[in-house]
Amino acid sequence: MIDMTLAEIAEAMSGTLVLGADGSTAETIVRGISQTDSREVGPGQIFFARRGEETDGHRFAAQAVDAGAALLVVEREVDDRVPQIVVAEATDALGALATEVVRRVRGRGNLTIVGITGSNGKTTTKNLIGAMAERVGATVASEKSFNNEVGGPLTMLRVDDDTRTLVAEMGASAKGEISRLTAMAPPHIGVVLTVGLAHAGEFGGIETTFRTKSEMVQDLPETAVAVLNRDDAYVSKMAELTSARVRWFGLHPEADVRATDIESSAEGTRFTIHADGESLPVFFRVLGEHHVTNALAAAAVGLELGLPLADVVASLEGATRAARWRMEVMGGRDHITIINDAYNASPDSMAAGLRTLAQIARPEGRTVAVLGAMSELGEYSIEEHIRIGLQAVRLRISELVVVGAEARHLHISAINEGSWDGESVFFEDQDSAFEYLERTLRPEDTVLVKSSNAAGLRLLGDRLGEAFA
């Protein structure tokens, strides 16, 4: 974070400064990063005591001070050992401070802000763009999947006067949340990847998802660039909603940055990238043809940042995985490959994962799909789990291992398709599934582990990866 005095921080968040027993004054400078988890606070940092659904950060303020916090942002006074800023609402104060920090750094003219939204692929694309931006200069990118009203501001507060690029995921579970994030850090480049059924239960349908994801491009000024997926019908419609210059990516022949000659294998994906009159071959080690779209989105941003296409390709070829628990290749013993892709799952990404499994399997081995529930689908949940079960059968996946009661419809659907006889098995818990797989996996098998984060199958994937390392 940039240097700011206690008085300036209090003014930015419309709070009341209460000095502590440590001798600080209103002109004392604070430069530490911000935290909302007292267990992660370090010396000189700011602790925001947020109230959540299950706990209250004020209960852990003393722990934060013991860990070295230099400032507490609170809704009531709690610990007089260090300065406190009393605010009406701590989460709003976090956003207000992020807005002011970004405004100051951006005003100095050296900061480019890249915002990324979409139903699938945000984290992968963010990581790819972050690597490209590092070639331009110091870069701050969202950690993990920090893309909401808390994670977004925490990322933004990490920028300082040396930062050249801020790469921020901008997610949403309700209308207006993306607009709130873009108001804090107005993008120079806004990327929209897909509009799908991820979080459909919270949004209330794909049309509402479209309107919500459109908030980013609607908020872009004429001087900005909208990087849009030409292959997605809903994203394509967003070109009509923005005054920014549009740069298309995708497989469509009209895309400004496009790919041809795509070939997938267990080692990665080969394709030819075309942009600005140039064409170059790419060997992209991230598994899955669906990640080519994310690579093209990142390439479009890299070119907008001023990188030549050769540097863009070099950056893509340097990526070895999408992110932790995203198409992460593990295992290896007896040529058994474990693909752990169980951090997020939507109908689109689940279908893409199954297609990848079918494409990259060794001819002498089996394909085994270990699937758990897709969360946040609301009224679409049963229908979409049934559809994935049907797809697994139609792709001729050798065996389906379904884990968890919330995914049972997926198992029943595969059985009812009628083309299998015992190739779909169901387990209530991960331990039972692990014991079964440890006993039955054969040399040359390729295994996909896929579920939403809430289902926790990423941990099962890790266990399998270790067991067959």
Short mmCIF file of C-alpha atoms in Angstrom, two decimals, residues 19-384:
data_model
loop_
_atom_site.label_atom_id
_atom_site.label_comp_id
_atom_site.label_asym_id
_atom_site.label_seq_id
_atom_site.Cartn_x
_atom_site.Cartn_y
_atom_site.Cartn_z
CA LEU A 19 -5.44 7.43 18.93
CA GLY A 20 -3.93 4.61 20.95
CA ALA A 21 -1.46 4.19 23.77
CA ASP A 22 1.42 3.56 21.36
CA GLY A 23 2.13 7.28 20.93
CA SER A 24 0.91 7.57 17.35
CA THR A 25 -0.42 10.90 16.09
CA ALA A 26 -2.79 11.80 13.28
CA GLU A 27 0.28 12.35 11.07
CA THR A 28 1.76 8.92 11.74
CA ILE A 29 2.27 7.09 8.43
CA VAL A 30 0.88 3.61 7.88
CA ARG A 31 2.18 1.61 4.94
CA GLY A 32 1.28 -1.98 5.79
CA ILE A 33 -1.08 -4.16 3.78
CA SER A 34 -4.62 -4.83 4.95
CA GLN A 35 -6.08 -8.01 6.38
CA THR A 36 -9.53 -9.19 7.44
CA ASP A 37 -8.27 -12.39 9.08
CA SER A 38 -6.47 -11.85 12.39
CA ARG A 39 -4.50 -15.07 11.83
CA GLU A 40 -2.79 -13.50 8.81
CA VAL A 41 -1.94 -10.12 10.33
CA GLY A 42 1.74 -9.14 10.46
CA PRO A 43 3.68 -6.25 11.98
CA GLY A 44 2.64 -2.82 10.71
CA GLN A 45 -0.50 -4.01 8.96
CA ILE A 46 -4.11 -2.81 9.09
CA PHE A 47 -6.79 -5.10 10.52
CA PHE A 48 -10.39 -4.63 9.42
CA ALA A 49 -12.78 -6.05 12.03
CA ARG A 50 -15.57 -7.22 9.74
CA ARG A 51 -18.79 -8.73 10.98
CA GLY A 52 -19.66 -11.93 9.11
CA GLU A 53 -22.57 -14.34 9.15
CA GLU A 54 -20.84 -16.71 11.58
CA THR A 55 -18.39 -14.56 13.52
CA ASP A 56 -17.41 -11.00 14.39
CA GLY A 57 -13.93 -9.69 13.64
CA HIS A 58 -14.05 -7.47 16.71
CA ARG A 59 -13.59 -10.62 18.82
CA PHE A 60 -10.15 -11.07 17.27
CA ALA A 61 -8.92 -7.47 17.38
CA ALA A 62 -6.69 -8.13 20.42
CA GLN A 63 -5.15 -11.10 18.61
CA ALA A 64 -4.43 -8.84 15.63
CA VAL A 65 -2.73 -6.28 17.88
CA ASP A 66 -0.67 -9.05 19.51
CA ALA A 67 0.45 -10.06 16.00
CA GLY A 68 1.68 -6.52 15.29
CA ALA A 69 -1.27 -4.69 13.73
CA ALA A 70 -0.56 -0.95 13.54
CA LEU A 71 -4.16 0.11 13.01
CA LEU A 72 -7.62 -1.30 13.67
CA VAL A 73 -10.64 -0.41 11.55
CA VAL A 74 -13.64 -1.12 13.74
CA GLU A 75 -17.31 -0.37 14.17
CA ARG A 76 -16.86 0.11 17.92
CA GLU A 77 -13.79 0.77 20.05
CA VAL A 78 -12.16 -2.47 21.15
CA ASP A 79 -8.42 -2.13 21.97
CA ASP A 80 -6.66 1.11 22.93
CA ARG A 81 -3.10 -0.16 22.50
CA VAL A 82 -3.00 1.03 18.87
CA PRO A 83 -4.95 3.62 16.86
CA GLN A 84 -8.49 2.75 15.82
CA ILE A 85 -10.67 4.22 13.12
CA VAL A 86 -14.33 3.82 14.00
CA VAL A 87 -16.53 3.47 10.90
CA ALA A 88 -20.18 2.78 10.17
CA GLU A 89 -19.44 -0.50 8.36
CA ALA A 90 -16.03 -2.15 8.07
CA THR A 91 -16.54 -3.75 4.64
CA ASP A 92 -17.63 -0.42 3.18
CA ALA A 93 -14.59 1.21 4.79
CA LEU A 94 -12.33 -1.40 3.17
CA GLY A 95 -13.76 -0.53 -0.23
CA ALA A 96 -13.50 3.20 0.41
CA LEU A 97 -9.81 2.96 1.30
CA ALA A 98 -9.13 0.81 -1.78
CA THR A 99 -10.87 3.39 -3.94
CA GLU A 100 -8.70 6.20 -2.56
CA VAL A 101 -5.44 4.26 -2.89
CA VAL A 102 -6.17 3.30 -6.51
CA ARG A 103 -7.28 6.88 -7.28
CA ARG A 104 -4.01 8.30 -6.00
CA VAL A 105 -1.78 5.80 -7.79
CA ARG A 106 -3.77 5.99 -11.02
CA GLY A 107 -3.66 9.79 -10.87
CA ARG A 108 0.11 9.68 -11.04
CA GLY A 109 -0.24 8.20 -14.53
CA ASN A 110 1.73 4.94 -14.31
CA LEU A 111 -0.98 2.41 -13.46
CA THR A 112 -2.94 0.30 -15.95
CA ILE A 113 -5.94 -1.56 -14.53
CA VAL A 114 -7.16 -4.81 -16.07
CA GLY A 115 -10.54 -6.08 -14.87
CA ILE A 116 -11.66 -9.66 -15.58
CA THR A 117 -15.13 -11.13 -15.24
CA GLY A 118 -17.06 -14.10 -16.59
CA SER A 119 -18.79 -17.25 -15.43
CA ASN A 120 -15.72 -19.45 -15.98
CA GLY A 121 -11.98 -19.00 -16.38
CA LYS A 122 -11.37 -15.81 -14.38
CA THR A 123 -8.57 -17.14 -12.20
CA THR A 124 -6.76 -18.94 -15.03
CA THR A 125 -6.94 -15.86 -17.24
CA LYS A 126 -5.86 -13.61 -14.38
CA ASN A 127 -2.77 -15.73 -13.79
CA LEU A 128 -1.87 -15.71 -17.49
CA ILE A 129 -2.34 -11.93 -17.76
CA GLY A 130 -0.38 -11.39 -14.55
CA ALA A 131 2.61 -13.25 -16.00
CA MET A 132 2.47 -11.14 -19.17
CA ALA A 133 2.11 -7.90 -17.22
CA GLU A 134 5.24 -8.75 -15.21
CA ARG A 135 7.15 -8.42 -18.48
CA VAL A 136 6.01 -4.79 -18.61
CA GLY A 137 6.70 -3.91 -14.98
CA ALA A 138 5.72 -4.49 -11.37
CA THR A 139 2.30 -6.16 -11.22
CA VAL A 140 -0.33 -6.73 -8.57
CA ALA A 141 -2.79 -9.55 -9.31
CA SER A 142 -5.61 -11.05 -7.29
CA GLU A 143 -4.47 -13.85 -5.02
CA LYS A 144 -6.39 -17.13 -5.14
CA SER A 145 -9.92 -16.19 -6.23
CA PHE A 146 -10.09 -12.80 -4.49
CA ASN A 147 -12.84 -11.25 -6.59
CA ASN A 148 -15.65 -10.09 -4.32
CA GLU A 149 -16.42 -7.09 -2.08
CA VAL A 150 -13.65 -8.17 0.30
CA GLY A 151 -11.07 -9.89 -1.89
CA GLY A 152 -11.25 -7.19 -4.56
CA PRO A 153 -10.34 -4.29 -2.25
CA LEU A 154 -7.65 -6.35 -0.49
CA THR A 155 -5.99 -6.84 -3.88
CA MET A 156 -6.34 -3.19 -4.83
CA LEU A 157 -4.75 -2.05 -1.57
CA ARG A 158 -1.54 -3.87 -2.51
CA VAL A 159 -0.73 -1.37 -5.28
CA ASP A 160 1.95 1.24 -4.69
CA ASP A 161 3.74 3.88 -6.71
CA ASP A 162 5.93 1.25 -8.41
CA THR A 163 2.98 -0.79 -9.65
CA ARG A 164 2.56 -0.69 -13.43
CA THR A 165 -0.39 -3.08 -13.78
CA LEU A 166 -3.24 -4.12 -11.50
CA VAL A 167 -4.93 -7.33 -12.65
CA ALA A 168 -8.19 -7.78 -10.77
CA GLU A 169 -10.80 -10.52 -10.94
CA MET A 170 -14.25 -9.00 -10.61
CA GLY A 171 -16.80 -11.61 -9.66
CA ALA A 172 -20.38 -11.25 -8.60
CA SER A 173 -23.15 -13.20 -6.91
CA ALA A 174 -25.71 -10.41 -7.25
CA LYS A 175 -26.59 -7.46 -9.43
CA GLY A 176 -24.45 -4.37 -8.85
CA GLU A 177 -21.41 -6.10 -7.37
CA ILE A 178 -19.26 -5.78 -10.50
CA SER A 179 -20.20 -2.11 -10.82
CA ARG A 180 -19.11 -1.64 -7.23
CA LEU A 181 -15.70 -3.16 -7.97
CA THR A 182 -15.21 -1.22 -11.21
CA ALA A 183 -16.01 1.98 -9.32
CA MET A 184 -13.17 1.20 -6.92
CA ALA A 185 -10.68 0.41 -9.70
CA PRO A 186 -11.97 1.65 -13.08
CA PRO A 187 -10.42 -0.66 -15.70
CA HIS A 188 -8.45 0.59 -18.67
CA ILE A 189 -8.96 -2.90 -20.10
CA GLY A 190 -12.10 -4.88 -19.28
CA VAL A 191 -12.21 -8.60 -20.11
CA VAL A 192 -15.41 -10.66 -20.29
CA LEU A 193 -14.84 -14.39 -20.77
CA THR A 194 -18.16 -16.26 -20.69
CA VAL A 195 -21.77 -16.04 -19.60
CA GLY A 196 -22.91 -19.40 -18.29
CA LEU A 197 -24.87 -21.10 -15.53
CA ALA A 198 -22.22 -20.70 -12.82
CA HIS A 199 -24.00 -19.14 -9.79
CA ALA A 200 -27.30 -19.34 -11.70
CA GLY A 201 -29.10 -20.13 -8.46
CA GLU A 202 -27.96 -16.84 -6.98
CA PHE A 203 -28.50 -14.77 -10.13
CA GLY A 204 -31.87 -16.27 -11.02
CA GLY A 205 -31.09 -17.36 -14.59
CA ILE A 206 -28.76 -16.77 -17.48
CA GLU A 207 -30.42 -13.52 -18.62
CA THR A 208 -29.78 -12.01 -15.20
CA THR A 209 -26.23 -13.36 -15.35
CA PHE A 210 -25.79 -11.61 -18.70
CA ARG A 211 -27.02 -8.29 -17.32
CA THR A 212 -24.77 -8.60 -14.27
CA LYS A 213 -21.64 -9.52 -16.22
CA SER A 214 -22.41 -6.64 -18.61
CA GLU A 215 -21.87 -4.13 -15.82
CA MET A 216 -18.15 -4.07 -16.50
CA VAL A 217 -18.36 -3.11 -20.17
CA GLN A 218 -21.18 -0.65 -19.57
CA ASP A 219 -18.98 1.17 -17.08
CA LEU A 220 -15.99 1.44 -19.44
CA PRO A 221 -15.29 4.89 -20.91
CA GLU A 222 -14.48 5.55 -24.58
CA THR A 223 -10.78 5.57 -23.78
CA ALA A 224 -10.88 2.00 -22.46
CA VAL A 225 -10.77 -1.35 -24.27
CA ALA A 226 -13.36 -4.11 -23.95
CA VAL A 227 -11.79 -7.53 -24.59
CA LEU A 228 -14.72 -9.79 -25.49
CA ASN A 229 -15.22 -13.46 -26.36
CA ARG A 230 -16.44 -13.66 -29.95
CA ASP A 231 -17.42 -17.31 -29.50
CA ASP A 232 -19.89 -16.65 -26.66
CA ALA A 233 -23.26 -15.41 -27.94
CA TYR A 234 -24.05 -13.51 -24.75
CA VAL A 235 -20.62 -11.89 -24.47
CA SER A 236 -20.77 -10.90 -28.14
CA LYS A 237 -23.95 -8.93 -27.45
CA MET A 238 -22.04 -6.81 -24.95
CA ALA A 239 -20.33 -4.97 -27.80
CA GLU A 240 -23.61 -3.09 -28.24
CA LEU A 241 -23.55 -1.99 -24.59
CA THR A 242 -20.13 -0.38 -24.34
CA SER A 243 -18.63 2.85 -25.61
CA ALA A 244 -15.13 1.38 -25.30
CA ARG A 245 -13.10 0.08 -28.21
CA VAL A 246 -13.79 -3.65 -28.66
CA ARG A 247 -11.05 -6.23 -29.17
CA TRP A 248 -12.37 -9.71 -29.93
CA PHE A 249 -10.78 -13.03 -29.00
CA GLY A 250 -11.86 -16.59 -29.77
CA LEU A 251 -11.94 -19.24 -32.46
CA HIS A 252 -14.34 -17.27 -34.63
CA PRO A 253 -12.75 -16.10 -37.90
CA GLU A 254 -13.75 -12.51 -37.07
CA ALA A 255 -11.82 -12.51 -33.79
CA ASP A 256 -8.89 -10.10 -33.61
CA VAL A 257 -6.91 -12.64 -31.59
CA ARG A 258 -7.81 -16.17 -32.63
CA ALA A 259 -6.55 -19.75 -32.68
CA THR A 260 -6.51 -22.44 -35.36
CA ASP A 261 -5.05 -25.94 -35.71
CA ILE A 262 -5.86 -26.94 -32.13
CA GLU A 263 -4.50 -30.33 -31.01
CA SER A 264 -4.88 -31.64 -27.45
CA SER A 265 -2.85 -34.28 -25.65
CA ALA A 266 -1.97 -35.27 -22.09
CA GLU A 267 1.04 -32.95 -22.34
CA GLY A 268 -0.95 -29.85 -23.27
CA THR A 269 -2.51 -28.13 -26.26
CA ARG A 270 -0.87 -27.01 -29.50
CA PHE A 271 -2.41 -24.28 -31.61
CA THR A 272 -1.56 -21.41 -33.91
CA ILE A 273 -2.31 -17.92 -32.67
CA HIS A 274 -3.19 -15.14 -35.12
CA ALA A 275 -3.16 -11.45 -34.17
CA ASP A 276 -2.40 -8.15 -35.87
CA GLY A 277 -1.32 -9.83 -39.11
CA GLU A 278 1.08 -12.25 -37.38
CA SER A 279 0.78 -15.99 -36.79
CA LEU A 280 2.89 -18.09 -34.41
CA PRO A 281 2.72 -21.67 -33.09
CA VAL A 282 1.99 -22.15 -29.39
CA PHE A 283 2.55 -25.14 -27.11
CA PHE A 284 0.30 -24.43 -24.13
CA ARG A 285 0.95 -26.84 -21.28
CA VAL A 286 -2.34 -26.14 -19.51
CA LEU A 287 -4.63 -29.09 -20.26
CA GLY A 288 -7.93 -28.68 -22.06
CA GLU A 289 -9.07 -27.03 -25.26
CA HIS A 290 -11.37 -24.81 -23.22
CA HIS A 291 -8.30 -23.12 -21.75
CA VAL A 292 -7.26 -22.00 -25.24
CA THR A 293 -10.02 -19.40 -24.95
CA ASN A 294 -8.49 -18.13 -21.71
CA ALA A 295 -5.07 -18.04 -23.37
CA LEU A 296 -6.47 -15.96 -26.23
CA ALA A 297 -8.10 -13.52 -23.79
CA ALA A 298 -4.78 -13.14 -21.98
CA ALA A 299 -2.97 -12.71 -25.29
CA ALA A 300 -5.34 -9.90 -26.31
CA VAL A 301 -4.57 -8.11 -23.05
CA GLY A 302 -0.83 -8.70 -23.41
CA LEU A 303 -0.92 -7.08 -26.84
CA GLU A 304 -2.87 -4.12 -25.44
CA LEU A 305 -0.19 -3.75 -22.78
CA GLY A 306 2.35 -3.33 -25.57
CA LEU A 307 3.96 -6.76 -25.71
CA PRO A 308 4.96 -8.13 -29.13
CA LEU A 309 3.24 -11.38 -30.11
CA ALA A 310 6.47 -13.35 -29.64
CA ASP A 311 6.62 -12.29 -25.98
CA VAL A 312 2.94 -13.14 -25.54
CA VAL A 313 3.60 -16.64 -26.89
CA ALA A 314 6.68 -17.06 -24.68
CA SER A 315 4.59 -16.16 -21.65
CA LEU A 316 1.84 -18.62 -22.59
CA GLU A 317 4.38 -21.37 -23.13
CA GLY A 318 5.84 -20.69 -19.69
CA ALA A 319 2.55 -21.53 -17.97
CA THR A 320 2.54 -25.07 -16.60
CA ARG A 321 -0.90 -25.16 -14.99
CA ALA A 322 -4.01 -23.01 -14.86
CA ALA A 323 -3.86 -22.61 -11.07
CA ARG A 324 -3.86 -24.81 -7.97
CA TRP A 325 -6.60 -27.45 -8.29
CA ARG A 326 -7.40 -26.38 -11.86
CA MET A 327 -6.50 -29.04 -14.43
CA GLU A 328 -3.52 -29.83 -12.20
CA VAL A 329 -1.69 -32.93 -13.44
CA MET A 330 -0.59 -35.31 -10.69
CA GLY A 331 0.23 -38.99 -10.28
CA GLY A 332 2.57 -40.76 -12.70
CA ARG A 333 3.13 -44.20 -11.16
CA ASP A 334 2.30 -46.97 -13.64
CA HIS A 335 1.49 -44.17 -16.10
CA ILE A 336 -1.64 -43.33 -14.10
CA THR A 337 -2.51 -39.66 -14.59
CA ILE A 338 -4.59 -37.77 -12.02
CA ILE A 339 -6.07 -34.46 -13.16
CA ASN A 340 -7.24 -32.47 -10.15
CA ASP A 341 -9.75 -29.86 -11.37
CA ALA A 342 -11.92 -29.68 -8.28
CA TYR A 343 -11.73 -26.04 -7.20
CA ASN A 344 -14.74 -24.84 -9.19
CA ALA A 345 -17.39 -26.53 -11.30
CA SER A 346 -20.20 -25.20 -13.43
CA PRO A 347 -22.13 -27.09 -16.12
CA ASP A 348 -19.88 -25.55 -18.78
CA SER A 349 -16.59 -26.31 -17.05
CA MET A 350 -17.74 -29.80 -16.04
CA ALA A 351 -18.62 -30.57 -19.67
CA ALA A 352 -15.30 -29.14 -20.86
CA GLY A 353 -13.41 -31.27 -18.33
CA LEU A 354 -15.13 -34.44 -19.53
CA ARG A 355 -14.34 -33.61 -23.16
CA THR A 356 -10.71 -33.07 -22.23
CA LEU A 357 -10.60 -36.40 -20.39
CA ALA A 358 -11.97 -38.18 -23.46
CA GLN A 359 -9.49 -36.42 -25.77
CA ILE A 360 -6.24 -36.95 -23.87
CA ALA A 361 -6.59 -40.50 -22.55
CA ARG A 362 -4.00 -43.08 -23.53
CA PRO A 363 -5.38 -45.63 -26.00
CA GLU A 364 -4.32 -48.54 -23.78
CA GLY A 365 -5.86 -47.05 -20.61
CA ARG A 366 -9.29 -46.19 -19.27
CA THR A 367 -10.93 -42.83 -18.62
CA VAL A 368 -12.23 -42.42 -15.06
CA ALA A 369 -14.31 -39.39 -14.08
CA VAL A 370 -14.54 -38.75 -10.33
CA LEU A 371 -17.30 -36.18 -10.02
CA GLY A 372 -18.94 -34.30 -7.17
CA ALA A 373 -21.68 -31.72 -6.93
CA MET A 374 -21.89 -28.45 -8.84
CA SER A 375 -22.94 -25.76 -6.34
CA GLU A 376 -25.07 -22.62 -6.61
CA LEU A 377 -27.28 -23.81 -9.47
CA GLY A 378 -30.57 -23.34 -7.64
CA GLU A 379 -33.55 -24.63 -9.60
CA TYR A 380 -31.23 -25.79 -12.40
CA SER A 381 -29.29 -28.18 -10.16
CA ILE A 382 -31.11 -31.47 -10.84
CA GLU A 383 -31.41 -30.80 -14.57
CA GLU A 384 -27.73 -29.91 -14.98
#
